[in-house]
């Protein structure tokens, strides 16, 4: 649960702002950071976010015998998962999720933001046939207006994915986007590293970091 602008969001989970995370966030936000460092440190934050996201997946009890011959009462993950990076920026989070969740199924959705209107345009999705039986982790580094996330969740719902099986993971978010997404889909979860001040007239996050995809993929 996180409070943003005095409002309670039980479905919003922000990473604990440790001195380590603050330092990583500072590096990726600094305009003087070189691209290879941006990639390295953004990937590190992504791994922290994905580990946090996995904490919300259900587990069941599993008892194993250790090498001492004793029993250990532990747990194992229950249910299948699918990560859905939103092309293009979300692709930057794909490597991190593969490193953390070895058996994960990856699907994609292509939604682009119209540079003039900042509105999302849906192009195509590639989803597994059993998507409705999976927990779905939507990956998109910047939660700005929330338009792309809403279009993605609508697509998932058209494929019968229950809202409460959707976890949306991003690095930087703003109150407007959080409110927009959670008021449209109150049962999904959002995991974010930091909530920023707001959006400028071009719907860029402030203080933000700029265009994430351009920096990560070297197209700026
Ligand atoms: N997408 C980005 O890459 N940056 C923003 O500030 C907003 C959306």
PDB file of C-alpha atoms and ligand atoms in Angstrom:
ATOM      1  CA  UNK A   1       0.000   0.000   0.000  1.00  0.00           C
ATOM      2  CA  UNK A   2       1.296   3.485  -0.844  1.00  0.00           C
ATOM      3  CA  UNK A   3      -0.117   6.955  -0.191  1.00  0.00           C
ATOM      4  CA  UNK A   4       0.221   9.382  -3.136  1.00  0.00           C
ATOM      5  CA  UNK A   5      -0.922  13.001  -2.784  1.00  0.00           C
ATOM      6  CA  UNK A   6      -2.811  12.056   0.365  1.00  0.00           C
ATOM      7  CA  UNK A   7      -4.727   9.217  -1.343  1.00  0.00           C
ATOM      8  CA  UNK A   8      -4.382   5.570  -0.302  1.00  0.00           C
ATOM      9  CA  UNK A   9      -3.611   3.065  -3.051  1.00  0.00           C
ATOM     10  CA  UNK A  10      -3.746  -0.436  -1.547  1.00  0.00           C
ATOM     11  CA  UNK A  11      -2.731  -1.911  -4.932  1.00  0.00           C
ATOM     12  CA  UNK A  12       0.358   0.317  -5.377  1.00  0.00           C
ATOM     13  CA  UNK A  13       3.695  -0.976  -4.089  1.00  0.00           C
ATOM     14  CA  UNK A  14       6.812   1.194  -4.193  1.00  0.00           C
ATOM     15  CA  UNK A  15      10.280  -0.222  -3.610  1.00  0.00           C
ATOM     16  CA  UNK A  16      11.844   0.754  -0.290  1.00  0.00           C
ATOM     17  CA  UNK A  17      13.999   3.793  -1.049  1.00  0.00           C
ATOM     18  CA  UNK A  18      17.305   2.532   0.339  1.00  0.00           C
ATOM     19  CA  UNK A  19      20.517   4.497  -0.187  1.00  0.00           C
ATOM     20  CA  UNK A  20      21.428   1.907  -2.838  1.00  0.00           C
ATOM     21  CA  UNK A  21      18.196   2.425  -4.795  1.00  0.00           C
ATOM     22  CA  UNK A  22      18.492   6.231  -4.453  1.00  0.00           C
ATOM     23  CA  UNK A  23      22.003   6.005  -5.947  1.00  0.00           C
ATOM     24  CA  UNK A  24      20.849   3.807  -8.855  1.00  0.00           C
ATOM     25  CA  UNK A  25      17.921   6.150  -9.568  1.00  0.00           C
ATOM     26  CA  UNK A  26      20.284   9.138  -9.521  1.00  0.00           C
ATOM     27  CA  UNK A  27      22.582   7.533 -12.090  1.00  0.00           C
ATOM     28  CA  UNK A  28      19.791   6.729 -14.564  1.00  0.00           C
ATOM     29  CA  UNK A  29      18.231  10.199 -14.169  1.00  0.00           C
ATOM     30  CA  UNK A  30      21.518  12.087 -14.693  1.00  0.00           C
ATOM     31  CA  UNK A  31      21.662  13.520 -18.220  1.00  0.00           C
ATOM     32  CA  UNK A  32      25.441  13.038 -18.210  1.00  0.00           C
ATOM     33  CA  UNK A  33      25.224   9.273 -17.688  1.00  0.00           C
ATOM     34  CA  UNK A  34      26.561   7.392 -20.700  1.00  0.00           C
ATOM     35  CA  UNK A  35      24.319   4.887 -22.449  1.00  0.00           C
ATOM     36  CA  UNK A  36      26.151   1.741 -21.316  1.00  0.00           C
ATOM     37  CA  UNK A  37      25.945   2.867 -17.678  1.00  0.00           C
ATOM     38  CA  UNK A  38      22.288   3.763 -18.143  1.00  0.00           C
ATOM     39  CA  UNK A  39      21.614   0.235 -19.385  1.00  0.00           C
ATOM     40  CA  UNK A  40      23.639  -1.391 -16.595  1.00  0.00           C
ATOM     41  CA  UNK A  41      21.951   0.542 -13.770  1.00  0.00           C
ATOM     42  CA  UNK A  42      18.441   0.458 -15.263  1.00  0.00           C
ATOM     43  CA  UNK A  43      18.840  -3.337 -15.518  1.00  0.00           C
ATOM     44  CA  UNK A  44      19.818  -3.464 -11.835  1.00  0.00           C
ATOM     45  CA  UNK A  45      16.679  -1.538 -10.843  1.00  0.00           C
ATOM     46  CA  UNK A  46      14.602  -3.755 -13.111  1.00  0.00           C
ATOM     47  CA  UNK A  47      15.850  -6.831 -11.301  1.00  0.00           C
ATOM     48  CA  UNK A  48      14.858  -5.336  -7.929  1.00  0.00           C
ATOM     49  CA  UNK A  49      11.403  -4.517  -9.312  1.00  0.00           C
ATOM     50  CA  UNK A  50      10.885  -7.950 -10.795  1.00  0.00           C
ATOM     51  CA  UNK A  51      11.979  -9.658  -7.564  1.00  0.00           C
ATOM     52  CA  UNK A  52       9.390  -7.512  -5.768  1.00  0.00           C
ATOM     53  CA  UNK A  53       6.745  -8.400  -8.362  1.00  0.00           C
ATOM     54  CA  UNK A  54       7.411 -12.116  -7.853  1.00  0.00           C
ATOM     55  CA  UNK A  55       6.636 -11.664  -4.143  1.00  0.00           C
ATOM     56  CA  UNK A  56       2.987 -11.219  -5.125  1.00  0.00           C
ATOM     57  CA  UNK A  57       2.669 -14.565  -6.863  1.00  0.00           C
ATOM     58  CA  UNK A  58       0.988 -17.334  -4.889  1.00  0.00           C
ATOM     59  CA  UNK A  59       3.014 -20.166  -3.424  1.00  0.00           C
ATOM     60  CA  UNK A  60       2.143 -23.465  -1.872  1.00  0.00           C
ATOM     61  CA  UNK A  61       3.872 -25.430   0.863  1.00  0.00           C
ATOM     62  CA  UNK A  62       6.733 -27.700  -0.207  1.00  0.00           C
ATOM     63  CA  UNK A  63       8.734 -29.874   2.152  1.00  0.00           C
ATOM     64  CA  UNK A  64      12.225 -30.892   1.055  1.00  0.00           C
ATOM     65  CA  UNK A  65      14.939 -33.006   2.622  1.00  0.00           C
ATOM     66  CA  UNK A  66      18.224 -31.130   3.002  1.00  0.00           C
ATOM     67  CA  UNK A  67      21.722 -32.650   2.686  1.00  0.00           C
ATOM     68  CA  UNK A  68      21.794 -33.080   6.457  1.00  0.00           C
ATOM     69  CA  UNK A  69      18.886 -35.505   6.108  1.00  0.00           C
ATOM     70  CA  UNK A  70      16.558 -33.110   7.920  1.00  0.00           C
ATOM     71  CA  UNK A  71      13.310 -31.768   6.524  1.00  0.00           C
ATOM     72  CA  UNK A  72      12.775 -28.152   5.570  1.00  0.00           C
ATOM     73  CA  UNK A  73       9.235 -26.821   5.417  1.00  0.00           C
ATOM     74  CA  UNK A  74       9.361 -24.413   2.477  1.00  0.00           C
ATOM     75  CA  UNK A  75       7.309 -23.319  -0.502  1.00  0.00           C
ATOM     76  CA  UNK A  76       7.137 -23.390  -4.281  1.00  0.00           C
ATOM     77  CA  UNK A  77       5.523 -21.084  -6.824  1.00  0.00           C
ATOM     78  CA  UNK A  78       2.001 -21.959  -7.827  1.00  0.00           C
ATOM     79  CA  UNK A  79       0.725 -21.224 -11.284  1.00  0.00           C
ATOM     80  CA  UNK A  80       2.236 -20.171 -14.579  1.00  0.00           C
ATOM     81  CA  UNK A  81       3.407 -16.682 -15.427  1.00  0.00           C
ATOM     82  CA  UNK A  82       3.760 -14.647 -18.573  1.00  0.00           C
ATOM     83  CA  UNK A  83       5.648 -11.378 -18.935  1.00  0.00           C
ATOM     84  CA  UNK A  84       4.248  -8.873 -21.408  1.00  0.00           C
ATOM     85  CA  UNK A  85       6.745  -6.132 -22.276  1.00  0.00           C
ATOM     86  CA  UNK A  86       5.081  -3.235 -24.089  1.00  0.00           C
ATOM     87  CA  UNK A  87       7.113  -2.615 -27.259  1.00  0.00           C
ATOM     88  CA  UNK A  88       9.371  -0.662 -27.435  1.00  0.00           C
ATOM     89  CA  UNK A  89      10.511   0.580 -23.998  1.00  0.00           C
ATOM     90  CA  UNK A  90       9.250  -2.514 -22.196  1.00  0.00           C
ATOM     91  CA  UNK A  91      11.707  -4.659 -24.182  1.00  0.00           C
ATOM     92  CA  UNK A  92      14.446  -3.106 -22.037  1.00  0.00           C
ATOM     93  CA  UNK A  93      13.051  -5.101 -19.078  1.00  0.00           C
ATOM     94  CA  UNK A  94      13.021  -8.464 -20.856  1.00  0.00           C
ATOM     95  CA  UNK A  95      16.620  -9.472 -20.060  1.00  0.00           C
ATOM     96  CA  UNK A  96      16.141  -8.749 -16.375  1.00  0.00           C
ATOM     97  CA  UNK A  97      13.037 -10.899 -16.145  1.00  0.00           C
ATOM     98  CA  UNK A  98      14.743 -13.782 -17.975  1.00  0.00           C
ATOM     99  CA  UNK A  99      17.623 -13.604 -15.473  1.00  0.00           C
ATOM    100  CA  UNK A 100      15.261 -13.742 -12.515  1.00  0.00           C
ATOM    101  CA  UNK A 101      12.503 -16.094 -13.715  1.00  0.00           C
ATOM    102  CA  UNK A 102      14.094 -18.848 -15.813  1.00  0.00           C
ATOM    103  CA  UNK A 103      10.955 -20.586 -17.052  1.00  0.00           C
ATOM    104  CA  UNK A 104       8.856 -17.528 -17.743  1.00  0.00           C
ATOM    105  CA  UNK A 105       6.838 -17.247 -20.950  1.00  0.00           C
ATOM    106  CA  UNK A 106       7.340 -13.906 -22.721  1.00  0.00           C
ATOM    107  CA  UNK A 107       4.643 -12.378 -24.926  1.00  0.00           C
ATOM    108  CA  UNK A 108       4.568  -8.940 -26.518  1.00  0.00           C
ATOM    109  CA  UNK A 109       2.204  -6.101 -27.221  1.00  0.00           C
ATOM    110  CA  UNK A 110       2.874  -3.255 -29.622  1.00  0.00           C
ATOM    111  CA  UNK A 111       1.441   0.056 -28.500  1.00  0.00           C
ATOM    112  CA  UNK A 112       3.018   3.325 -29.549  1.00  0.00           C
ATOM    113  CA  UNK A 113       2.386   6.731 -28.139  1.00  0.00           C
ATOM    114  CA  UNK A 114       1.366   9.341 -30.730  1.00  0.00           C
ATOM    115  CA  UNK A 115       4.065  12.012 -30.329  1.00  0.00           C
ATOM    116  CA  UNK A 116       1.549  14.802 -31.081  1.00  0.00           C
ATOM    117  CA  UNK A 117      -1.337  13.785 -28.838  1.00  0.00           C
ATOM    118  CA  UNK A 118       0.531  11.540 -26.342  1.00  0.00           C
ATOM    119  CA  UNK A 119      -2.380   9.068 -26.817  1.00  0.00           C
ATOM    120  CA  UNK A 120      -1.640   5.330 -27.187  1.00  0.00           C
ATOM    121  CA  UNK A 121      -2.171   3.601 -30.528  1.00  0.00           C
ATOM    122  CA  UNK A 122      -2.653  -0.174 -30.317  1.00  0.00           C
ATOM    123  CA  UNK A 123      -1.037  -2.092 -33.222  1.00  0.00           C
ATOM    124  CA  UNK A 124      -0.781  -5.786 -32.403  1.00  0.00           C
ATOM    125  CA  UNK A 125      -0.378  -8.324 -29.615  1.00  0.00           C
ATOM    126  CA  UNK A 126       1.301 -11.735 -29.563  1.00  0.00           C
ATOM    127  CA  UNK A 127      -0.133 -13.590 -26.565  1.00  0.00           C
ATOM    128  CA  UNK A 128      -0.029 -17.309 -25.689  1.00  0.00           C
ATOM    129  CA  UNK A 129      -3.298 -19.208 -26.081  1.00  0.00           C
ATOM    130  CA  UNK A 130      -3.443 -20.015 -22.373  1.00  0.00           C
ATOM    131  CA  UNK A 131      -2.832 -16.410 -21.262  1.00  0.00           C
ATOM    132  CA  UNK A 132      -6.066 -16.470 -19.217  1.00  0.00           C
ATOM    133  CA  UNK A 133      -4.557 -19.186 -16.984  1.00  0.00           C
ATOM    134  CA  UNK A 134      -1.395 -17.221 -16.242  1.00  0.00           C
ATOM    135  CA  UNK A 135      -0.309 -14.447 -13.914  1.00  0.00           C
ATOM    136  CA  UNK A 136       0.691 -11.598 -16.192  1.00  0.00           C
ATOM    137  CA  UNK A 137       3.535  -9.176 -15.493  1.00  0.00           C
ATOM    138  CA  UNK A 138       3.213  -6.107 -17.742  1.00  0.00           C
ATOM    139  CA  UNK A 139       6.596  -4.443 -18.250  1.00  0.00           C
ATOM    140  CA  UNK A 140       6.900  -0.770 -19.220  1.00  0.00           C
ATOM    141  CA  UNK A 141       9.522   1.448 -17.582  1.00  0.00           C
ATOM    142  CA  UNK A 142       7.608   4.753 -17.448  1.00  0.00           C
ATOM    143  CA  UNK A 143       4.026   5.087 -16.174  1.00  0.00           C
ATOM    144  CA  UNK A 144       3.086   8.539 -17.518  1.00  0.00           C
ATOM    145  CA  UNK A 145      -0.542   9.083 -18.625  1.00  0.00           C
ATOM    146  CA  UNK A 146      -1.338   5.396 -18.141  1.00  0.00           C
ATOM    147  CA  UNK A 147      -2.749   5.169 -21.678  1.00  0.00           C
ATOM    148  CA  UNK A 148      -0.503   2.314 -22.862  1.00  0.00           C
ATOM    149  CA  UNK A 149      -1.067   0.343 -19.669  1.00  0.00           C
ATOM    150  CA  UNK A 150      -4.839   0.741 -19.956  1.00  0.00           C
ATOM    151  CA  UNK A 151      -4.789  -0.347 -23.621  1.00  0.00           C
ATOM    152  CA  UNK A 152      -2.665  -3.370 -22.628  1.00  0.00           C
ATOM    153  CA  UNK A 153      -4.924  -4.388 -19.743  1.00  0.00           C
ATOM    154  CA  UNK A 154      -7.990  -3.997 -21.991  1.00  0.00           C
ATOM    155  CA  UNK A 155      -6.361  -6.380 -24.467  1.00  0.00           C
ATOM    156  CA  UNK A 156      -5.599  -8.857 -21.675  1.00  0.00           C
ATOM    157  CA  UNK A 157      -9.194  -8.645 -20.450  1.00  0.00           C
ATOM    158  CA  UNK A 158     -10.442  -9.330 -23.989  1.00  0.00           C
ATOM    159  CA  UNK A 159      -8.362 -12.517 -23.689  1.00  0.00           C
ATOM    160  CA  UNK A 160     -10.141 -13.323 -20.389  1.00  0.00           C
ATOM    161  CA  UNK A 161      -7.217 -12.568 -18.072  1.00  0.00           C
ATOM    162  CA  UNK A 162      -8.704 -11.736 -14.658  1.00  0.00           C
ATOM    163  CA  UNK A 163      -7.711  -8.284 -13.426  1.00  0.00           C
ATOM    164  CA  UNK A 164      -6.423  -9.644 -10.130  1.00  0.00           C
ATOM    165  CA  UNK A 165      -3.815 -11.723 -12.003  1.00  0.00           C
ATOM    166  CA  UNK A 166      -2.193  -8.640 -13.554  1.00  0.00           C
ATOM    167  CA  UNK A 167       0.910  -6.960 -12.095  1.00  0.00           C
ATOM    168  CA  UNK A 168       2.205  -3.841 -13.831  1.00  0.00           C
ATOM    169  CA  UNK A 169       5.922  -3.153 -13.242  1.00  0.00           C
ATOM    170  CA  UNK A 170       7.597   0.191 -13.965  1.00  0.00           C
ATOM    171  CA  UNK A 171      10.623   2.200 -12.830  1.00  0.00           C
ATOM    172  CA  UNK A 172       9.170   5.703 -12.655  1.00  0.00           C
ATOM    173  CA  UNK A 173       5.511   6.651 -12.275  1.00  0.00           C
ATOM    174  CA  UNK A 174       3.416   9.776 -11.655  1.00  0.00           C
ATOM    175  CA  UNK A 175       0.267  10.302  -9.572  1.00  0.00           C
ATOM    176  CA  UNK A 176      -1.889  11.033 -12.674  1.00  0.00           C
ATOM    177  CA  UNK A 177      -0.944   7.743 -14.342  1.00  0.00           C
ATOM    178  CA  UNK A 178      -1.297   5.691 -11.144  1.00  0.00           C
ATOM    179  CA  UNK A 179      -4.729   7.165 -10.494  1.00  0.00           C
ATOM    180  CA  UNK A 180      -5.846   6.656 -14.078  1.00  0.00           C
ATOM    181  CA  UNK A 181      -4.774   2.999 -14.181  1.00  0.00           C
ATOM    182  CA  UNK A 182      -5.989   2.016 -10.703  1.00  0.00           C
ATOM    183  CA  UNK A 183      -9.324   3.793 -11.034  1.00  0.00           C
ATOM    184  CA  UNK A 184      -9.928   1.929 -14.318  1.00  0.00           C
ATOM    185  CA  UNK A 185      -8.673  -1.426 -13.010  1.00  0.00           C
ATOM    186  CA  UNK A 186      -8.864  -1.413  -9.193  1.00  0.00           C
ATOM    187  CA  UNK A 187      -7.795  -5.040  -8.833  1.00  0.00           C
ATOM    188  CA  UNK A 188      -4.456  -4.983 -10.631  1.00  0.00           C
ATOM    189  CA  UNK A 189      -1.213  -4.314  -8.764  1.00  0.00           C
ATOM    190  CA  UNK A 190       1.384  -1.705  -9.670  1.00  0.00           C
ATOM    191  CA  UNK A 191       5.007  -2.107  -8.604  1.00  0.00           C
ATOM    192  CA  UNK A 192       7.121   0.997  -9.093  1.00  0.00           C
ATOM    193  CA  UNK A 193      10.564   2.158  -7.979  1.00  0.00           C
ATOM    194  CA  UNK A 194       9.627   5.817  -7.481  1.00  0.00           C
ATOM    195  CA  UNK A 195       6.644   8.148  -7.842  1.00  0.00           C
ATOM    196  CA  UNK A 196       7.617  11.476  -9.453  1.00  0.00           C
ATOM    197  CA  UNK A 197       5.956  14.910  -9.349  1.00  0.00           C
ATOM    198  CA  UNK A 198       3.839  14.867 -12.492  1.00  0.00           C
ATOM    199  CA  UNK A 199       3.719  15.384 -16.252  1.00  0.00           C
ATOM    200  CA  UNK A 200       4.679  18.329 -18.416  1.00  0.00           C
ATOM    201  CA  UNK A 201       2.589  19.512 -21.406  1.00  0.00           C
ATOM    202  CA  UNK A 202       4.150  16.872 -23.669  1.00  0.00           C
ATOM    203  CA  UNK A 203       3.238  14.186 -21.120  1.00  0.00           C
ATOM    204  CA  UNK A 204       6.881  13.666 -20.096  1.00  0.00           C
ATOM    205  CA  UNK A 205       7.505  12.763 -16.477  1.00  0.00           C
ATOM    206  CA  UNK A 206       9.094  15.446 -14.259  1.00  0.00           C
ATOM    207  CA  UNK A 207      11.769  15.306 -12.993  1.00  0.00           C
ATOM    208  CA  UNK A 208      11.779  11.951 -14.826  1.00  0.00           C
ATOM    209  CA  UNK A 209      14.723  11.020 -16.990  1.00  0.00           C
ATOM    210  CA  UNK A 210      13.651  11.776 -20.574  1.00  0.00           C
ATOM    211  CA  UNK A 211      12.626   9.238 -23.176  1.00  0.00           C
ATOM    212  CA  UNK A 212      13.579   5.889 -21.635  1.00  0.00           C
ATOM    213  CA  UNK A 213      13.424   3.901 -24.884  1.00  0.00           C
ATOM    214  CA  UNK A 214      15.567   6.421 -26.756  1.00  0.00           C
ATOM    215  CA  UNK A 215      18.288   6.333 -24.103  1.00  0.00           C
ATOM    216  CA  UNK A 216      18.227   2.542 -23.619  1.00  0.00           C
ATOM    217  CA  UNK A 217      18.176   1.710 -27.329  1.00  0.00           C
ATOM    218  CA  UNK A 218      20.503   4.538 -28.359  1.00  0.00           C
ATOM    219  CA  UNK A 219      18.050   6.376 -30.595  1.00  0.00           C
ATOM    220  CA  UNK A 220      18.234   9.778 -28.881  1.00  0.00           C
TER     221      UNK A 220
HETATM  222  N1  LIG B   1       7.906   7.764 -21.622  1.00  0.00           N
HETATM  223  C1  LIG B   1       9.196   8.080 -21.395  1.00  0.00           C
HETATM  224  O1  LIG B   1      10.099   7.427 -21.903  1.00  0.00           O
HETATM  225  N2  LIG B   1       9.465   9.138 -20.616  1.00  0.00           N
HETATM  226  C2  LIG B   1       8.515   9.892 -20.036  1.00  0.00           C
HETATM  227  O2  LIG B   1       8.840  10.844 -19.336  1.00  0.00           O
HETATM  228  C3  LIG B   1       7.160   9.544 -20.279  1.00  0.00           C
HETATM  229  C4  LIG B   1       6.886   8.474 -21.064  1.00  0.00           C
END
